[in-house]
């Protein structure tokens, strides 16, 4: 392993929690050569040598190495869980305040929070008089820009999304489909690196943190999960990706009795009253 | 194994669609217009029909209207697959009894996603 690759590994782990395996050298070249060219540098080694001192360049490297694979209603089951379990249970528990806060913690180009917003719109009758806030965050400004614009190609709107939703919630503009304002207005996009303190975002009733921690090293994963537990209401829910688990990383959560894809906060013994 | 009838006047589109569907474990048949598709479904009703809109002899919409009037014609899932990609066309197709709508050009991910949507994948 070259010294430059080791330096990049160390930088990515510290800056974004990303764990870059040795067999991912090909990925480094594919993702970072455009950054090398944009910056007018001669080689990948020159780029890596500069990232510790050049913050703008460091940000570009982090963004380039971030995985942004996403699509509407991805994996379906978590969204059914949201509609059938999370929403009804939270509505029962929050009848007095009639307020809900949901966090899409690595929202990439916005498909996940917009999918949640569409579900909330479908449940509008039951939610009449409720205030539901969706905060959607990502580390990368470039994907957040696209998320805020809410304009998707015809390939993007056809992956995962039922056609009736497309007709109801999107407007076709030339070659793109744009999310209607009523849905866009439900989502508040924020830049947030999960490796940094996120307590300022407040406490949430449900956190969707799907398919991001799989790229994190164990220690970073543990840290994010434990801080996420503190940002979650005691009766709140955490939703991870289909292939993800908290086992071995956090004892703060337990699977929901009726829906394995949903994690509920484990009651803390020190909070029990007898 | 579930069966899909691919109805499109373009031999190339039929070939590509059939290849994708076979990779998704469907058994496929084909017809080059709505009229021939009606003959095919009267012989054997498939589980799904991937249906082009603009075709000679009988277009996709006319075929769909005829299909839904046949005995067992309500059974197959119909997925339009067309270059017509405006809301007006999509709405007309869904109102006429289509179950899903694919806008061309398509790829395997889209086809898989739409067949999942109608419960066949």
Short mmCIF file of C-alpha atoms in Angstrom, two decimals:
data_model
loop_
_atom_site.label_atom_id
_atom_site.label_comp_id
_atom_site.label_asym_id
_atom_site.label_seq_id
_atom_site.Cartn_x
_atom_site.Cartn_y
_atom_site.Cartn_z
CA UNK A 1 0.00 0.00 0.00
CA UNK A 2 1.41 3.37 -0.98
CA UNK A 3 1.97 6.14 1.56
CA UNK A 4 -0.43 8.37 -0.41
CA UNK A 5 -3.24 5.79 -0.21
CA UNK A 6 -2.65 5.39 3.52
CA UNK A 7 -2.80 9.18 3.93
CA UNK A 8 -6.09 9.31 2.00
CA UNK A 9 -7.51 6.46 4.12
CA UNK A 10 -6.61 8.31 7.30
CA UNK A 11 -8.03 11.61 6.00
CA UNK A 12 -11.38 10.07 4.96
CA UNK A 13 -11.76 8.24 8.26
CA UNK A 14 -11.17 11.43 10.25
CA UNK A 15 -13.17 13.77 8.02
CA UNK A 16 -16.21 11.68 7.19
CA UNK A 17 -15.97 8.30 8.93
CA UNK A 18 -15.59 6.53 5.58
CA UNK A 19 -13.64 3.31 5.77
CA UNK A 20 -11.65 2.89 2.58
CA UNK A 21 -10.50 -0.69 2.07
CA UNK A 22 -7.23 -1.50 0.34
CA UNK A 23 -9.10 -3.18 -2.54
CA UNK A 24 -10.82 0.14 -3.35
CA UNK A 25 -7.74 1.71 -5.02
CA UNK A 26 -9.52 1.53 -8.40
CA UNK A 27 -12.40 3.54 -6.93
CA UNK A 28 -10.02 6.22 -5.70
CA UNK A 29 -8.64 6.72 -9.17
CA UNK A 30 -12.06 6.80 -10.84
CA UNK A 31 -13.52 9.24 -8.34
CA UNK A 32 -10.55 11.52 -7.74
CA UNK A 33 -8.96 11.94 -11.17
CA UNK A 34 -11.65 14.48 -12.17
CA UNK A 35 -10.81 16.45 -8.99
CA UNK A 36 -7.10 16.29 -9.89
CA UNK A 37 -7.86 17.69 -13.33
CA UNK A 38 -10.24 20.38 -12.06
CA UNK A 39 -7.63 21.57 -9.57
CA UNK A 40 -4.97 21.69 -12.28
CA UNK A 41 -2.75 19.24 -10.42
CA UNK A 42 -0.38 16.76 -12.02
CA UNK A 43 -1.27 13.59 -10.14
CA UNK A 44 -3.32 11.86 -7.48
CA UNK A 45 -0.33 12.03 -5.15
CA UNK A 46 -0.23 15.83 -5.52
CA UNK A 47 -3.93 15.98 -4.62
CA UNK A 48 -3.54 13.80 -1.55
CA UNK A 49 -0.53 15.85 -0.44
CA UNK A 50 -2.68 19.00 -0.46
CA UNK A 51 -5.84 17.81 1.30
CA UNK A 52 -4.50 18.34 4.81
CA UNK A 53 -3.84 22.03 4.19
CA UNK A 54 -6.40 23.04 1.53
CA UNK A 55 -9.90 22.90 3.07
CA UNK A 56 -11.79 23.53 -0.18
CA UNK A 57 -9.91 20.73 -1.88
CA UNK A 58 -10.42 18.46 1.11
CA UNK A 59 -14.17 19.03 0.85
CA UNK A 60 -14.15 18.18 -2.84
CA UNK A 61 -12.26 14.94 -2.13
CA UNK A 62 -14.73 13.94 0.59
CA UNK A 63 -17.69 14.69 -1.68
CA UNK A 64 -16.14 12.76 -4.57
CA UNK A 65 -15.59 9.71 -2.38
CA UNK A 66 -19.11 9.70 -0.94
CA UNK A 67 -21.56 7.12 -2.29
CA UNK A 68 -24.76 8.75 -3.53
CA UNK A 69 -26.78 5.78 -4.69
CA UNK A 70 -30.43 6.37 -3.85
CA UNK A 71 -33.90 6.15 -5.33
CA UNK A 72 -37.51 6.83 -4.44
CA UNK A 73 -39.09 4.42 -1.92
CA UNK A 74 -35.84 2.44 -1.89
CA UNK A 75 -36.35 -1.09 -0.52
CA UNK A 76 -40.04 -0.28 -0.03
CA UNK A 77 -40.27 -2.04 3.38
CA UNK A 78 -38.95 0.85 5.51
CA UNK A 79 -41.54 3.15 3.95
CA UNK A 80 -44.33 0.66 4.60
CA UNK A 81 -42.99 0.45 8.16
CA UNK A 82 -43.12 4.22 8.40
CA UNK A 83 -46.72 4.31 7.18
CA UNK A 84 -48.03 1.28 9.09
CA UNK A 85 -46.03 1.33 12.32
CA UNK A 86 -43.98 4.45 13.01
CA UNK A 87 -46.56 7.05 12.04
CA UNK A 88 -49.58 5.50 13.83
CA UNK A 89 -47.58 4.76 16.99
CA UNK A 90 -46.06 8.22 17.12
CA UNK A 91 -49.43 9.84 16.46
CA UNK A 92 -50.86 7.92 19.38
CA UNK A 93 -47.98 9.01 21.61
CA UNK A 94 -47.91 12.67 20.49
CA UNK A 95 -51.65 13.36 20.61
CA UNK A 96 -51.15 16.28 22.97
CA UNK A 97 -48.38 18.17 21.17
CA UNK A 98 -49.38 17.12 17.63
CA UNK A 99 -45.80 17.63 16.51
CA UNK A 100 -43.46 15.17 14.81
CA UNK A 101 -39.86 15.58 13.70
CA UNK A 102 -38.24 13.20 11.22
CA UNK A 103 -34.61 13.20 10.17
CA UNK A 104 -33.34 11.73 6.91
CA UNK A 105 -29.71 11.61 7.99
CA UNK A 106 -27.88 10.94 4.72
CA UNK A 107 -30.40 12.06 2.17
CA UNK A 108 -28.11 12.30 -0.87
CA UNK A 109 -30.11 13.79 -3.77
CA UNK A 110 -33.36 13.90 -1.79
CA UNK A 111 -35.33 10.85 -2.89
CA UNK A 112 -35.71 9.48 0.66
CA UNK A 113 -37.09 12.63 2.35
CA UNK A 114 -39.35 13.32 -0.63
CA UNK A 115 -40.68 9.74 -0.44
CA UNK A 116 -41.47 10.35 3.25
CA UNK A 117 -43.11 13.67 2.36
CA UNK A 118 -45.32 11.93 -0.22
CA UNK A 119 -46.45 9.42 2.43
CA UNK A 120 -47.26 12.29 4.80
CA UNK A 121 -49.27 13.93 2.05
CA UNK A 122 -51.22 10.71 1.50
CA UNK A 123 -51.94 10.62 5.23
CA UNK A 124 -52.94 14.29 5.23
CA UNK A 125 -56.45 13.62 6.48
CA UNK A 126 -55.23 11.76 9.57
CA UNK A 127 -52.53 14.37 10.10
CA UNK A 128 -54.82 17.38 9.90
CA UNK A 129 -53.81 19.82 12.62
CA UNK A 130 -50.38 18.22 13.01
CA UNK A 131 -47.01 19.85 12.38
CA UNK A 132 -44.59 17.40 10.81
CA UNK A 133 -41.07 18.54 10.06
CA UNK A 134 -38.68 16.60 7.86
CA UNK A 135 -35.03 17.57 8.24
CA UNK A 136 -32.86 16.08 5.50
CA UNK A 137 -29.09 16.28 5.68
CA UNK A 138 -26.05 15.20 3.75
CA UNK A 139 -22.34 15.83 3.96
CA UNK A 140 -22.06 16.94 0.31
CA UNK A 141 -23.22 20.37 -0.85
CA UNK A 142 -23.37 19.20 -4.46
CA UNK A 143 -26.04 16.55 -3.78
CA UNK A 144 -27.95 18.91 -1.48
CA UNK A 145 -28.16 21.43 -4.33
CA UNK A 146 -29.84 18.82 -6.50
CA UNK A 147 -32.06 17.73 -3.61
CA UNK A 148 -33.28 21.28 -3.03
CA UNK A 149 -34.00 21.72 -6.73
CA UNK A 150 -36.00 18.50 -6.69
CA UNK A 151 -35.53 17.93 -10.44
CA UNK A 152 -34.98 14.35 -11.57
CA UNK A 153 -34.31 12.58 -14.84
CA UNK A 154 -36.82 10.16 -16.27
CA UNK A 155 -34.55 7.30 -15.16
CA UNK A 156 -34.57 8.57 -11.57
CA UNK A 157 -38.35 8.99 -11.33
CA UNK A 158 -38.95 5.51 -12.72
CA UNK A 159 -36.84 3.69 -10.12
CA UNK A 160 -38.98 2.73 -7.15
CA UNK A 161 -41.77 5.21 -7.63
CA UNK A 162 -45.29 4.13 -8.60
CA UNK A 163 -46.64 5.98 -11.65
CA UNK A 164 -49.63 7.46 -9.76
CA UNK A 165 -47.13 9.23 -7.45
CA UNK A 166 -45.29 10.63 -10.44
CA UNK A 167 -48.47 12.09 -11.88
CA UNK A 168 -49.65 13.42 -8.55
CA UNK A 169 -46.48 14.89 -7.10
CA UNK A 170 -44.29 15.91 -10.06
CA UNK A 171 -44.44 18.36 -12.93
CA UNK A 172 -42.69 17.63 -16.19
CA UNK A 173 -40.36 20.40 -17.33
CA UNK A 174 -38.55 19.63 -20.59
CA UNK A 175 -36.43 16.55 -19.85
CA UNK A 176 -36.86 16.64 -16.08
CA UNK A 177 -39.57 15.93 -13.56
CA UNK A 178 -39.72 18.41 -10.70
CA UNK A 179 -41.18 17.66 -7.28
CA UNK A 180 -44.20 19.86 -6.66
CA UNK A 181 -43.85 22.75 -4.25
CA UNK A 182 -46.25 21.23 -1.68
CA UNK A 183 -43.88 18.28 -1.25
CA UNK A 184 -40.68 20.35 -1.49
CA UNK A 185 -41.97 22.71 1.22
CA UNK A 186 -42.24 19.80 3.67
CA UNK A 187 -38.48 19.14 3.61
CA UNK A 188 -35.82 21.28 5.25
CA UNK A 189 -32.38 20.45 3.77
CA UNK A 190 -29.23 20.99 5.87
CA UNK A 191 -25.55 20.28 5.36
CA UNK A 192 -24.37 17.90 8.08
CA UNK A 193 -21.34 15.69 8.46
CA UNK A 194 -22.37 12.76 10.67
CA UNK A 195 -18.86 12.70 12.13
CA UNK A 196 -19.48 16.13 13.59
CA UNK A 197 -21.81 17.10 16.41
CA UNK A 198 -25.42 17.05 15.21
CA UNK A 199 -27.13 17.76 18.54
CA UNK A 200 -28.01 21.27 17.30
CA UNK A 201 -30.53 19.68 14.91
CA UNK A 202 -32.63 18.87 17.98
CA UNK A 203 -34.49 15.76 19.05
CA UNK A 204 -36.33 13.63 16.49
CA UNK A 205 -39.18 11.15 16.66
CA UNK A 206 -37.80 9.06 13.80
CA UNK A 207 -34.35 8.93 12.21
CA UNK A 208 -33.74 7.36 8.82
CA UNK A 209 -30.03 6.61 8.53
CA UNK A 210 -29.98 4.07 5.74
CA UNK A 211 -27.08 2.66 3.75
CA UNK A 212 -24.53 5.11 5.09
CA UNK A 213 -23.03 3.48 8.19
CA UNK A 214 -22.07 0.42 6.12
CA UNK A 215 -19.24 2.56 4.73
CA UNK A 216 -18.08 3.61 8.21
CA UNK A 217 -15.34 2.00 10.28
CA UNK A 218 -16.67 0.18 13.43
CA UNK A 219 -15.55 2.86 15.89
CA UNK A 220 -17.13 5.65 13.83
CA UNK A 221 -20.31 3.59 13.38
CA UNK A 222 -20.56 3.09 17.14
CA UNK A 223 -20.04 6.79 17.76
CA UNK A 224 -22.71 7.89 15.26
CA UNK A 225 -25.26 5.34 16.54
CA UNK A 226 -24.77 6.36 20.16
CA UNK A 227 -25.08 10.05 19.33
CA UNK A 228 -28.14 9.29 17.17
CA UNK A 229 -29.71 7.60 20.21
CA UNK A 230 -29.29 10.86 22.13
CA UNK A 231 -30.95 12.76 19.26
CA UNK A 232 -33.92 10.41 19.32
CA UNK A 233 -36.94 10.74 21.60
CA UNK A 234 -37.08 7.92 24.21
CA UNK A 235 -39.98 6.36 22.29
CA UNK A 236 -38.57 7.26 18.86
CA UNK A 237 -37.52 5.00 16.00
CA UNK A 238 -34.35 4.44 14.04
CA UNK A 239 -34.48 2.99 10.53
CA UNK A 240 -31.30 1.53 9.03
CA UNK A 241 -30.62 0.01 5.60
CA UNK A 242 -31.75 -3.50 4.73
CA UNK A 243 -28.25 -4.97 5.20
CA UNK A 244 -27.41 -2.99 8.33
CA UNK A 245 -27.62 -3.89 11.99
CA UNK A 246 -26.71 -2.33 15.33
CA UNK A 247 -25.51 -5.67 16.69
CA UNK A 248 -22.01 -5.26 18.05
CA UNK A 249 -22.14 -1.49 17.56
CA UNK A 250 -24.77 -0.18 19.94
CA UNK A 251 -26.95 -1.46 22.76
CA UNK A 252 -29.23 1.58 22.60
CA UNK A 253 -31.73 0.04 20.16
CA UNK A 254 -33.85 -3.08 19.81
CA UNK A 255 -35.87 -4.37 16.83
CA UNK A 256 -39.54 -3.44 16.80
CA UNK A 257 -41.78 -6.35 17.82
CA UNK A 258 -43.80 -6.32 14.58
CA UNK A 259 -41.35 -4.89 12.08
CA UNK A 260 -37.73 -6.04 12.02
CA UNK A 261 -36.56 -3.20 9.77
CA UNK A 262 -37.45 -0.67 12.46
CA UNK A 263 -35.42 -0.18 15.60
CA UNK A 264 -36.91 1.24 18.75
CA UNK A 265 -34.85 2.80 21.51
CA UNK A 266 -34.09 0.30 24.25
CA UNK A 267 -35.41 1.55 27.60
CA UNK A 268 -32.47 2.63 29.76
CA UNK A 269 -32.48 0.96 33.21
CA UNK A 270 -31.43 4.21 34.87
CA UNK A 271 -34.56 5.90 33.51
CA UNK A 272 -36.97 3.26 34.79
CA UNK A 273 -39.11 4.18 37.72
CA UNK A 274 -40.34 1.55 40.14
CA UNK B 1 -42.62 -19.19 -14.40
CA UNK B 2 -44.65 -16.00 -15.07
CA UNK B 3 -45.30 -15.04 -18.68
CA UNK B 4 -45.01 -11.63 -20.34
CA UNK B 5 -46.22 -10.69 -23.82
CA UNK B 6 -44.07 -7.95 -25.36
CA UNK B 7 -46.09 -5.86 -27.82
CA UNK B 8 -44.05 -3.40 -29.86
CA UNK B 9 -43.66 -2.72 -33.60
CA UNK B 10 -39.88 -2.35 -33.23
CA UNK B 11 -38.06 -5.71 -33.49
CA UNK B 12 -35.10 -4.16 -31.66
CA UNK B 13 -37.23 -3.01 -28.70
CA UNK B 14 -38.89 -6.43 -28.57
CA UNK B 15 -35.49 -8.10 -28.52
CA UNK B 16 -34.10 -5.83 -25.76
CA UNK B 17 -37.27 -6.07 -23.64
CA UNK B 18 -37.40 -9.85 -23.96
CA UNK B 19 -33.75 -10.18 -22.99
CA UNK B 20 -34.28 -8.07 -19.85
CA UNK B 21 -37.46 -9.92 -18.92
CA UNK B 22 -35.83 -13.32 -19.41
CA UNK B 23 -32.98 -12.19 -17.14
CA UNK B 24 -35.69 -11.41 -14.60
CA UNK B 25 -36.95 -15.02 -14.96
CA UNK B 26 -40.02 -14.35 -17.08
CA UNK B 27 -41.11 -16.50 -20.01
CA UNK B 28 -41.75 -14.16 -22.92
CA UNK B 29 -43.82 -13.99 -26.08
CA UNK B 30 -44.08 -11.20 -28.63
CA UNK B 31 -46.47 -9.44 -30.99
CA UNK B 32 -45.81 -6.56 -33.38
CA UNK B 33 -49.12 -4.68 -33.04
CA UNK B 34 -52.34 -4.60 -31.04
CA UNK B 35 -54.25 -6.81 -33.47
CA UNK B 36 -51.64 -9.59 -33.31
CA UNK B 37 -51.50 -9.18 -29.55
CA UNK B 38 -55.26 -9.82 -29.34
CA UNK B 39 -54.78 -13.07 -31.26
CA UNK B 40 -51.93 -14.03 -28.92
CA UNK B 41 -53.92 -13.37 -25.70
CA UNK B 42 -56.97 -15.23 -27.00
CA UNK B 43 -54.71 -18.23 -27.43
CA UNK B 44 -53.07 -17.90 -24.01
CA UNK B 45 -53.54 -15.09 -21.47
CA UNK B 46 -50.15 -13.97 -20.11
CA UNK B 47 -49.48 -12.74 -16.57
CA UNK B 48 -48.34 -9.36 -17.89
CA UNK B 49 -48.19 -7.36 -21.10
CA UNK B 50 -45.48 -4.83 -21.91
CA UNK B 51 -47.29 -2.54 -24.31
CA UNK B 52 -46.12 0.09 -26.77
CA UNK B 53 -48.48 2.97 -27.55
CA UNK B 54 -47.85 3.92 -31.18
CA UNK B 55 -48.13 0.89 -33.47
CA UNK B 56 -49.65 0.28 -36.91
CA UNK B 57 -52.97 -1.60 -37.37
CA UNK B 58 -54.02 -1.28 -33.71
CA UNK B 59 -52.31 0.98 -31.19
CA UNK B 60 -51.66 0.15 -27.55
CA UNK B 61 -54.55 2.09 -26.09
CA UNK B 62 -57.11 0.46 -28.42
CA UNK B 63 -55.63 -2.95 -27.60
CA UNK B 64 -55.92 -2.26 -23.86
CA UNK B 65 -59.61 -1.29 -24.19
CA UNK B 66 -60.31 -4.52 -26.16
CA UNK B 67 -58.29 -6.62 -23.73
CA UNK B 68 -60.13 -5.45 -20.64
CA UNK B 69 -63.45 -6.51 -22.25
CA UNK B 70 -62.28 -10.08 -22.89
CA UNK B 71 -63.08 -12.94 -20.50
CA UNK B 72 -60.01 -13.02 -18.19
CA UNK B 73 -58.95 -9.73 -19.78
CA UNK B 74 -58.80 -8.07 -16.39
CA UNK B 75 -56.20 -10.58 -15.20
CA UNK B 76 -52.92 -9.57 -16.86
CA UNK B 77 -50.96 -6.64 -15.52
CA UNK B 78 -50.49 -4.14 -18.32
CA UNK B 79 -47.40 -1.96 -18.34
CA UNK B 80 -47.26 0.63 -21.05
CA UNK B 81 -43.78 1.10 -22.48
CA UNK B 82 -43.67 4.10 -24.77
CA UNK B 83 -41.94 7.28 -25.86
CA UNK B 84 -45.09 9.22 -24.91
CA UNK B 85 -43.96 10.75 -21.65
CA UNK B 86 -46.33 13.60 -20.86
CA UNK B 87 -48.81 13.57 -18.00
CA UNK B 88 -51.77 13.60 -20.39
CA UNK B 89 -50.74 10.31 -22.03
CA UNK B 90 -49.82 8.70 -18.71
CA UNK B 91 -53.19 9.66 -17.21
CA UNK B 92 -55.10 8.35 -20.23
CA UNK B 93 -53.29 5.03 -20.05
CA UNK B 94 -53.89 4.61 -16.32
CA UNK B 95 -57.56 5.54 -16.69
CA UNK B 96 -57.93 2.99 -19.50
CA UNK B 97 -56.77 0.26 -17.14
CA UNK B 98 -52.96 0.17 -17.35
CA UNK B 99 -51.26 -0.94 -14.14
CA UNK B 100 -47.93 0.82 -14.69
CA UNK B 101 -46.21 3.06 -17.19
CA UNK B 102 -42.64 2.91 -18.47
CA UNK B 103 -41.20 5.84 -20.39
CA UNK B 104 -38.65 4.95 -23.06
CA UNK B 105 -35.72 4.73 -23.06
CA UNK B 106 -35.74 2.13 -20.31
CA UNK B 107 -33.15 -0.09 -18.68
CA UNK B 108 -33.19 -3.24 -16.58
CA UNK B 109 -33.47 -1.34 -13.29
CA UNK B 110 -36.59 0.46 -14.47
CA UNK B 111 -38.23 -2.69 -15.86
CA UNK B 112 -37.47 -4.57 -12.63
CA UNK B 113 -38.78 -1.72 -10.52
CA UNK B 114 -42.03 -1.47 -12.48
CA UNK B 115 -42.63 -5.23 -12.42
CA UNK B 116 -42.03 -5.12 -8.66
CA UNK B 117 -44.59 -2.36 -8.48
CA UNK B 118 -47.27 -4.60 -10.03
CA UNK B 119 -46.25 -7.49 -7.77
CA UNK B 120 -44.61 -9.72 -10.38
CA UNK B 121 -40.93 -9.41 -9.39
#
